[in-house]
């Protein structure tokens, strides 16, 4: 997600930003999503299943992702709304507005992140990397097998590599990046047959809204 990221095309609904009223996770805390739904401390009773970790999200029957294409699209749209909400908080620090989140195999929210390079001076503080770090902290391990990462802009080379290394199962992205995208546009690192892990890619979710947010940001920089 370089500063010269491509400015995607015009949105279908000019002037439309992230969906308002979407209830999302608390933004900008920089803390693992550990407050709600974390496994209780102390020993687990013999034979008892460990409590799920992360924040419970309102998926209808607990099946994640849903079985039907239409139901999956509704869930991807809702998750992208949360990522868009997180992306808007990057504007306060003049960072490129990209937001990301990680959900576990059961659909529980494990981590969120937004671009914070300008805010922190950290060249690796991309939304995807911060969301992955928070998810790993929530789970207590680096392997994010079965997890889904949702992000408003196609990941760069660094973030695509992080997805592979973290063993993320699925990537759901909003706007494609024809200048620096590394999950299908310029490169396709997450589905390279030479890699030791492949990531499923679902692209173009709420693409117009994601593109509009980025285009408005870069227009204001000129």
Short mmCIF file of C-alpha atoms in Angstrom, two decimals:
data_model
loop_
_atom_site.label_atom_id
_atom_site.label_comp_id
_atom_site.label_asym_id
_atom_site.label_seq_id
_atom_site.Cartn_x
_atom_site.Cartn_y
_atom_site.Cartn_z
CA UNK A 1 0.00 0.00 0.00
CA UNK A 2 2.49 2.65 -1.09
CA UNK A 3 1.69 6.31 -0.99
CA UNK A 4 1.40 6.34 -4.79
CA UNK A 5 -1.25 3.63 -4.77
CA UNK A 6 -3.46 3.73 -7.83
CA UNK A 7 -6.60 5.77 -7.54
CA UNK A 8 -9.39 3.34 -8.49
CA UNK A 9 -12.26 4.33 -10.76
CA UNK A 10 -15.30 6.37 -9.98
CA UNK A 11 -17.72 4.88 -7.48
CA UNK A 12 -21.20 3.82 -8.51
CA UNK A 13 -22.57 6.27 -5.97
CA UNK A 14 -20.54 9.50 -6.07
CA UNK A 15 -19.98 11.03 -2.69
CA UNK A 16 -20.75 7.84 -0.83
CA UNK A 17 -18.32 6.90 1.89
CA UNK A 18 -18.29 4.06 4.39
CA UNK A 19 -21.73 2.94 5.40
CA UNK A 20 -22.83 5.01 8.36
CA UNK A 21 -24.35 3.44 11.40
CA UNK A 22 -22.37 0.22 11.05
CA UNK A 23 -21.52 -1.07 14.46
CA UNK A 24 -17.85 -2.01 14.51
CA UNK A 25 -15.05 -2.67 16.92
CA UNK A 26 -13.54 0.15 18.90
CA UNK A 27 -11.04 1.83 16.63
CA UNK A 28 -7.56 3.10 17.27
CA UNK A 29 -6.95 1.27 20.51
CA UNK A 30 -4.00 -0.74 19.26
CA UNK A 31 -4.94 -3.50 21.70
CA UNK A 32 -5.76 -7.13 20.97
CA UNK A 33 -9.46 -7.84 20.61
CA UNK A 34 -9.29 -9.62 23.90
CA UNK A 35 -11.73 -7.89 26.16
CA UNK A 36 -14.87 -9.77 25.16
CA UNK A 37 -15.15 -13.46 24.71
CA UNK A 38 -11.58 -14.26 25.76
CA UNK A 39 -11.02 -17.57 27.40
CA UNK A 40 -11.13 -17.27 31.16
CA UNK A 41 -7.78 -17.30 32.92
CA UNK A 42 -6.83 -20.25 35.04
CA UNK A 43 -7.03 -23.98 34.38
CA UNK A 44 -9.77 -25.40 32.19
CA UNK A 45 -11.92 -28.11 33.70
CA UNK A 46 -10.89 -31.58 32.64
CA UNK A 47 -12.58 -32.57 29.41
CA UNK A 48 -14.16 -29.14 28.91
CA UNK A 49 -13.72 -27.43 25.56
CA UNK A 50 -11.81 -24.13 25.73
CA UNK A 51 -13.91 -21.01 25.49
CA UNK A 52 -13.80 -19.26 22.11
CA UNK A 53 -11.56 -16.21 21.83
CA UNK A 54 -12.31 -12.91 20.19
CA UNK A 55 -15.39 -10.73 19.85
CA UNK A 56 -18.65 -12.44 18.96
CA UNK A 57 -20.23 -11.12 15.76
CA UNK A 58 -23.92 -11.59 14.89
CA UNK A 59 -23.76 -14.35 12.29
CA UNK A 60 -27.14 -16.00 12.10
CA UNK A 61 -26.50 -19.67 12.82
CA UNK A 62 -22.84 -19.72 13.80
CA UNK A 63 -21.76 -21.19 10.47
CA UNK A 64 -18.82 -19.25 9.05
CA UNK A 65 -18.64 -18.58 6.28
CA UNK A 66 -22.25 -19.34 5.32
CA UNK A 67 -22.96 -22.13 2.86
CA UNK A 68 -24.73 -20.14 0.14
CA UNK A 69 -23.16 -17.57 -2.17
CA UNK A 70 -25.78 -14.94 -1.32
CA UNK A 71 -25.32 -15.39 2.42
CA UNK A 72 -21.54 -15.21 2.06
CA UNK A 73 -21.84 -11.97 0.14
CA UNK A 74 -23.91 -10.47 2.94
CA UNK A 75 -21.26 -11.44 5.49
CA UNK A 76 -18.40 -10.10 3.33
CA UNK A 77 -20.30 -6.83 2.88
CA UNK A 78 -20.84 -6.50 6.64
CA UNK A 79 -17.20 -7.24 7.44
CA UNK A 80 -16.00 -4.80 4.81
CA UNK A 81 -18.19 -2.17 6.46
CA UNK A 82 -16.22 -2.71 9.66
CA UNK A 83 -12.94 -2.44 7.76
CA UNK A 84 -14.11 0.78 6.09
CA UNK A 85 -15.02 2.21 9.47
CA UNK A 86 -11.54 1.39 10.77
CA UNK A 87 -9.96 2.93 7.65
CA UNK A 88 -11.55 6.33 8.33
CA UNK A 89 -9.61 6.61 11.60
CA UNK A 90 -6.36 6.69 9.63
CA UNK A 91 -7.32 10.10 8.29
CA UNK A 92 -6.67 11.72 11.68
CA UNK A 93 -2.95 10.97 11.36
CA UNK A 94 -2.80 11.71 7.62
CA UNK A 95 -2.23 8.03 6.87
CA UNK A 96 -3.58 6.42 3.71
CA UNK A 97 -7.09 5.29 4.75
CA UNK A 98 -6.88 1.51 4.66
CA UNK A 99 -8.55 -0.69 7.26
CA UNK A 100 -8.34 -4.40 7.94
CA UNK A 101 -9.67 -7.03 10.32
CA UNK A 102 -9.18 -10.72 11.01
CA UNK A 103 -11.96 -13.14 11.89
CA UNK A 104 -11.44 -16.67 13.10
CA UNK A 105 -12.78 -19.92 11.65
CA UNK A 106 -15.92 -19.45 13.76
CA UNK A 107 -16.47 -15.88 12.54
CA UNK A 108 -15.34 -14.20 15.77
CA UNK A 109 -13.39 -10.96 15.49
CA UNK A 110 -9.74 -11.50 16.45
CA UNK A 111 -8.03 -8.27 15.41
CA UNK A 112 -8.38 -4.94 13.64
CA UNK A 113 -5.87 -2.55 12.13
CA UNK A 114 -5.51 0.58 10.07
CA UNK A 115 -2.58 2.23 8.34
CA UNK A 116 -0.42 3.91 11.00
CA UNK A 117 2.89 4.56 9.24
CA UNK A 118 2.71 8.33 9.61
CA UNK A 119 1.36 8.07 13.14
CA UNK A 120 4.07 5.70 14.39
CA UNK A 121 6.96 6.21 11.98
CA UNK A 122 6.97 2.44 11.45
CA UNK A 123 7.34 1.47 7.77
CA UNK A 124 5.68 -1.88 8.45
CA UNK A 125 2.59 -0.43 10.16
CA UNK A 126 0.18 -1.36 7.39
CA UNK A 127 -3.40 -2.19 8.26
CA UNK A 128 -3.03 -5.89 7.42
CA UNK A 129 0.13 -6.37 9.47
CA UNK A 130 -1.38 -4.69 12.54
CA UNK A 131 -4.58 -6.72 12.25
CA UNK A 132 -2.54 -9.94 11.95
CA UNK A 133 -0.46 -9.03 15.00
CA UNK A 134 -3.56 -8.33 17.03
CA UNK A 135 -5.20 -11.58 15.94
CA UNK A 136 -2.08 -13.56 16.88
CA UNK A 137 -2.04 -11.88 20.28
CA UNK A 138 -5.71 -12.75 20.80
CA UNK A 139 -5.12 -16.41 19.95
CA UNK A 140 -1.73 -16.62 21.60
CA UNK A 141 -0.06 -18.11 18.52
CA UNK A 142 1.24 -17.00 15.13
CA UNK A 143 -0.55 -19.63 13.05
CA UNK A 144 -3.85 -18.12 11.91
CA UNK A 145 -5.09 -21.24 10.19
CA UNK A 146 -8.73 -21.06 9.13
CA UNK A 147 -8.81 -17.27 9.59
CA UNK A 148 -10.07 -14.67 7.12
CA UNK A 149 -8.47 -11.26 6.63
CA UNK A 150 -10.71 -8.48 5.29
CA UNK A 151 -9.05 -5.32 3.95
CA UNK A 152 -10.24 -2.30 2.01
CA UNK A 153 -7.31 -2.26 -0.45
CA UNK A 154 -5.46 -5.11 -2.15
CA UNK A 155 -2.38 -6.00 -0.07
CA UNK A 156 1.13 -5.00 -1.09
CA UNK A 157 4.06 -7.40 -1.36
CA UNK A 158 4.87 -7.16 2.34
CA UNK A 159 1.30 -7.78 3.47
CA UNK A 160 0.74 -10.57 0.95
CA UNK A 161 3.84 -12.29 2.29
CA UNK A 162 2.55 -11.87 5.84
CA UNK A 163 -0.72 -13.57 4.88
CA UNK A 164 1.17 -16.58 3.56
CA UNK A 165 3.50 -16.76 6.57
CA UNK A 166 0.57 -16.51 8.99
CA UNK A 167 -1.24 -19.35 7.19
CA UNK A 168 -4.36 -17.23 6.69
CA UNK A 169 -6.99 -19.21 4.81
CA UNK A 170 -8.87 -16.46 3.04
CA UNK A 171 -8.42 -12.86 1.89
CA UNK A 172 -11.44 -10.63 1.27
CA UNK A 173 -10.48 -7.33 -0.35
CA UNK A 174 -12.26 -4.20 -1.48
CA UNK A 175 -10.44 -2.11 -4.11
CA UNK A 176 -7.82 -3.66 -6.38
CA UNK A 177 -4.44 -1.91 -6.70
CA UNK A 178 -3.17 -2.12 -10.30
CA UNK A 179 0.09 -0.35 -9.35
CA UNK A 180 1.28 -2.33 -6.36
CA UNK A 181 -1.22 -5.08 -5.60
CA UNK A 182 0.37 -8.43 -4.77
CA UNK A 183 -2.67 -10.71 -4.61
CA UNK A 184 -3.68 -10.73 -8.25
CA UNK A 185 -3.05 -7.34 -9.85
CA UNK A 186 0.72 -6.89 -10.34
CA UNK A 187 1.85 -10.04 -8.51
CA UNK A 188 -0.02 -12.98 -7.02
CA UNK A 189 2.14 -14.05 -4.11
CA UNK A 190 -0.68 -15.65 -2.14
CA UNK A 191 -1.41 -18.19 -4.88
CA UNK A 192 2.13 -18.81 -6.10
CA UNK A 193 2.55 -22.56 -6.54
CA UNK A 194 6.12 -22.29 -5.24
CA UNK A 195 4.94 -21.08 -1.83
CA UNK A 196 4.23 -23.44 1.05
CA UNK A 197 0.71 -22.07 1.57
CA UNK A 198 -2.07 -20.75 -0.67
CA UNK A 199 -4.67 -18.14 0.26
CA UNK A 200 -8.17 -18.01 -1.20
CA UNK A 201 -8.89 -14.55 -2.65
CA UNK A 202 -12.33 -12.91 -2.76
CA UNK A 203 -12.06 -9.51 -4.44
CA UNK A 204 -14.17 -6.47 -5.23
CA UNK A 205 -16.29 -6.38 -2.06
CA UNK A 206 -17.79 -2.89 -1.71
CA UNK A 207 -15.11 -1.87 -4.17
CA UNK A 208 -16.64 1.48 -5.08
CA UNK A 209 -16.82 2.66 -1.48
CA UNK A 210 -13.25 1.54 -0.77
CA UNK A 211 -12.02 3.25 -3.94
CA UNK A 212 -13.91 6.46 -3.16
CA UNK A 213 -12.32 6.75 0.28
CA UNK A 214 -8.83 6.40 -1.20
CA UNK A 215 -9.47 8.73 -4.11
CA UNK A 216 -10.85 11.44 -1.84
CA UNK A 217 -7.77 11.18 0.37
CA UNK A 218 -5.31 11.56 -2.49
CA UNK A 219 -7.32 14.38 -4.06
CA UNK A 220 -6.99 16.33 -0.81
CA UNK A 221 -3.19 15.82 -0.86
CA UNK A 222 -2.78 17.61 -4.19
#
